[in-house]
Amino acid sequence: MADTQSKFLRSVFRAVVRFRWLVVAIYALLLGPAVYFAIQVPQDNAPDRLILESDDDYRATRQFEGVFGSAEYVILWAEADDPFAPDVLRRLIDLEASLAKIDRVSTNSALGIFRRAKAGFEPTPETAAAFKKFAMGSEIFKRQGLVGEHFLSIPVVLANQSANDRRLLLEQVDAVLAPIEKSPAPLLRLRKVGQSYVHAYLDRDTRETGMRYFPLFFLFVIVLNVALYRSWRALLAFVVTLGVSAAFTVGFVGLTGGVFTIVSQVVPMTILITCTATLVYLHSRFVDQPEGTTVDDHQIFALCNKFLACTASIFAAAVGFAALAVSKIRPIREMGLWVAVGLFLTWLAVFTLFPALQKILKTPTQQETKIGAKWYLDLVTFLPRFTYRYRWLLVLGSLALSAAGAVALFGMKPAGIAPMYLQTNPVEYIPHDSDLYKNTKELGKQLGGLSVTTLWLRPTEEAQQAKRTLGAVSKKEMLRALDDLHTAIDRMPGVGSVTSLVTILRTLRYVAGKPDALPTDDEALEKISDDFELMLPREPMMEKFVDKGNLSQTYLAVVTAADDYESFTALNARLLKTFAEVKARHPIFSDYTIRAVGLAPLQAKISHHMVPTLVESFELTVAIIFVTFLLVFRSGIARIMAMIPSFFAILVMFLIMRGTGIFLNVATILIATTVLGTSENDQIHFFYHFQEGRKDGTVEQALRHTLLVSGRAILFATLINAGGFLAFALATLPPIRQFGILSSLAFVLSMIADFTALPASLWLLFRKKPDEPSASEAATSAQ
């Protein structure tokens, strides 16, 4: 038996077992630093974390923030039967005063503007009536969503620099809001919405969810391990190896400065599941100790026997996840690379730490603890002939369902079936029954959308070098051109509102008792131009819309409902066309270009890259796994058939998604690569032992050998995979919950195909019939 194994492998594993205490000591020394770096990994779910730093839109947005600074916005929506009642106004004045005391937090409401214009404003019936006349007398405040029949809103600006910064500022804001939320009278209620709250919700929930499902996964491993091996010593070896693999992987993320996002919880879970499945394959072979061999000799045999299959499966999975590096969605690329590194570290732990623990803990084999089960032996006898009898139905049926799944994913234009919808708006990632989701959606209807496209008006390189644009923003020609551009964009279909320097100047004129529009005559515009630099220090909102050093750049914030790639592309084309038309009327714009920056183009880019991410990474994963199969098993046609279970599981899963109304998002887009990279382990082990059986046996004998040696491991590894990912079903975030449920379903479908469609395809491939029944079998059948 040992002669068939590599002498080199035997010597390596004997050394591992001989120096087992040294191996354990090395891992123990490395575990401390790994845990330290693991707990340093921050969480950030901001949309700009989803785009690669090399992306043009990302770099343009960062350049824009270098000129104008960065900030996030929260809107406080105060509802009342009469929002202009004196007691309501008093409550809101006190609220704004409390918010103003928070460092790096500012507000800009219609009430605040009126109070600054009317120094000493106190909410009496007379002054409240004056404010109502002021607020409702202009379309400016209504278009910005600042006032309504039964509400007043307070935009809050957070000058945060990081996810942790955002969390600290929101905690202070929430502390101010808490008394009003608890006792809102005379308000009906106070709502709070904004991307900052969405990002904070995602950050908090992903952290808390991990604390819930990782303990449950370990509980699942404990129950399954005890049921399968009936040994607490084997369980301890499993748990220690799992903990080390996960700690080393997340420690690597922390060591390299990685940041977790909404999909990053998949990293440690994938490592834990792959490690557990590999340990099941390895330990199942170990406990299957035949009579007449010592435990020490059998342990070396089991390690050598499973080394090729386990190494090939982990390698295929690692390179498959590394294929996600082609993605232009940053967290998906990072996740793929982190999992690939983690799988390599897992491979080291499985073949060094685990054997050392097996020896130290003296984990029992079936000679000490009965492992087998009669029901499984009956299944091994039944399946080969069953799959032969229904081979055509099983193979063609699985191919038909797979084809339907492909149509569900990619669509079929002649049949009028559109591709599966892509969901990239972070708001859709939070629970739809939460107040934050409902409030955000309602505000979006009020404002005509919540997608903000920032149009950056900046000089051309030639004009900048010639210094022709210095101070241009304050010139009357520029003010007239900006007013024309602002008005033209505001009238575009689908635009909810536009905020720009023009908005601030119109508001200032309205506060001064003048019409809420910029003058058209040269003399009045010249007056505004002359006073421009004097107004800047007194009006913080004006400063936000100009580059204070050169007064050569500005921007417009356009609110729309364009939150996917197609709608944003159409919007951007209309904006460029509108600018070209306005540019033809105003020569001063000849030195300028516009570019869309900010969240809207970034979200559109994410949407645009999602399907290519799925297709490219999936194609690369398939190619790599196929080559791995070819190198290990030396047969191309048979290996294509071996991939039927994974393709069947993945495509049927997409069919179920389409039928139940689940969309592609940043989490569900990963299911195909995750399931393919993980479930191929089963097919590799299946074929490895099938070839063992085919050396001296028939197809039926080979199938029975395969099912006896690796079938139970495939069954329990699948239960571990499915149960582990099913822990994600406890998540409150819809994408993560969907990912967990669908992945678990796909693993079960893959296992069913392993035991049905895969043997059926092998019967068709080899064109053999089942063996003739023995005399005893024939007698039993006759009875």
PDB file of N, CA, C and O in Angstrom, residues 117 134 507-514:
ATOM      1  N   ALA A 117     -30.843  86.458   8.302  1.00  0.00           N
ATOM      2  CA  ALA A 117     -31.260  87.706   7.652  1.00  0.00           C
ATOM      3  C   ALA A 117     -31.996  88.635   8.615  1.00  0.00           C
ATOM      4  O   ALA A 117     -31.927  89.858   8.490  1.00  0.00           O
ATOM      5  N   PHE A 134     -42.098  84.152   3.797  1.00  0.00           N
ATOM      6  CA  PHE A 134     -40.756  84.109   3.200  1.00  0.00           C
ATOM      7  C   PHE A 134     -40.482  82.730   2.599  1.00  0.00           C
ATOM      8  O   PHE A 134     -40.038  82.612   1.454  1.00  0.00           O
ATOM      9  N   THR A 507     -30.827  83.059  -3.598  1.00  0.00           N
ATOM     10  CA  THR A 507     -31.357  83.085  -2.229  1.00  0.00           C
ATOM     11  C   THR A 507     -30.984  84.380  -1.519  1.00  0.00           C
ATOM     12  O   THR A 507     -31.809  84.981  -0.807  1.00  0.00           O
ATOM     13  N   LEU A 508     -29.734  84.813  -1.690  1.00  0.00           N
ATOM     14  CA  LEU A 508     -29.292  86.050  -1.041  1.00  0.00           C
ATOM     15  C   LEU A 508     -30.089  87.253  -1.550  1.00  0.00           C
ATOM     16  O   LEU A 508     -30.425  88.159  -0.770  1.00  0.00           O
ATOM     17  N   ARG A 509     -30.386  87.262  -2.815  1.00  0.00           N
ATOM     18  CA  ARG A 509     -31.198  88.350  -3.354  1.00  0.00           C
ATOM     19  C   ARG A 509     -32.613  88.289  -2.777  1.00  0.00           C
ATOM     20  O   ARG A 509     -33.195  89.318  -2.409  1.00  0.00           O
ATOM     21  N   TYR A 510     -33.145  87.079  -2.657  1.00  0.00           N
ATOM     22  CA  TYR A 510     -34.503  86.926  -2.130  1.00  0.00           C
ATOM     23  C   TYR A 510     -34.558  87.358  -0.663  1.00  0.00           C
ATOM     24  O   TYR A 510     -35.508  88.016  -0.222  1.00  0.00           O
ATOM     25  N   VAL A 511     -33.525  87.008   0.117  1.00  0.00           N
ATOM     26  CA  VAL A 511     -33.460  87.415   1.520  1.00  0.00           C
ATOM     27  C   VAL A 511     -33.415  88.941   1.641  1.00  0.00           C
ATOM     28  O   VAL A 511     -33.979  89.519   2.573  1.00  0.00           O
ATOM     29  N   ALA A 512     -32.766  89.572   0.674  1.00  0.00           N
ATOM     30  CA  ALA A 512     -32.649  91.032   0.693  1.00  0.00           C
ATOM     31  C   ALA A 512     -33.904  91.737   0.183  1.00  0.00           C
ATOM     32  O   ALA A 512     -33.922  92.957   0.035  1.00  0.00           O
ATOM     33  N   GLY A 513     -34.950  90.960  -0.107  1.00  0.00           N
ATOM     34  CA  GLY A 513     -36.211  91.540  -0.550  1.00  0.00           C
ATOM     35  C   GLY A 513     -36.295  91.760  -2.037  1.00  0.00           C
ATOM     36  O   GLY A 513     -37.217  92.436  -2.517  1.00  0.00           O
ATOM     37  N   LYS A 514     -35.404  91.152  -2.794  1.00  0.00           N
ATOM     38  CA  LYS A 514     -35.404  91.287  -4.249  1.00  0.00           C
ATOM     39  C   LYS A 514     -35.968  90.013  -4.869  1.00  0.00           C
ATOM     40  O   LYS A 514     -36.161  89.014  -4.182  1.00  0.00           O
TER      41      LYS A 514
END
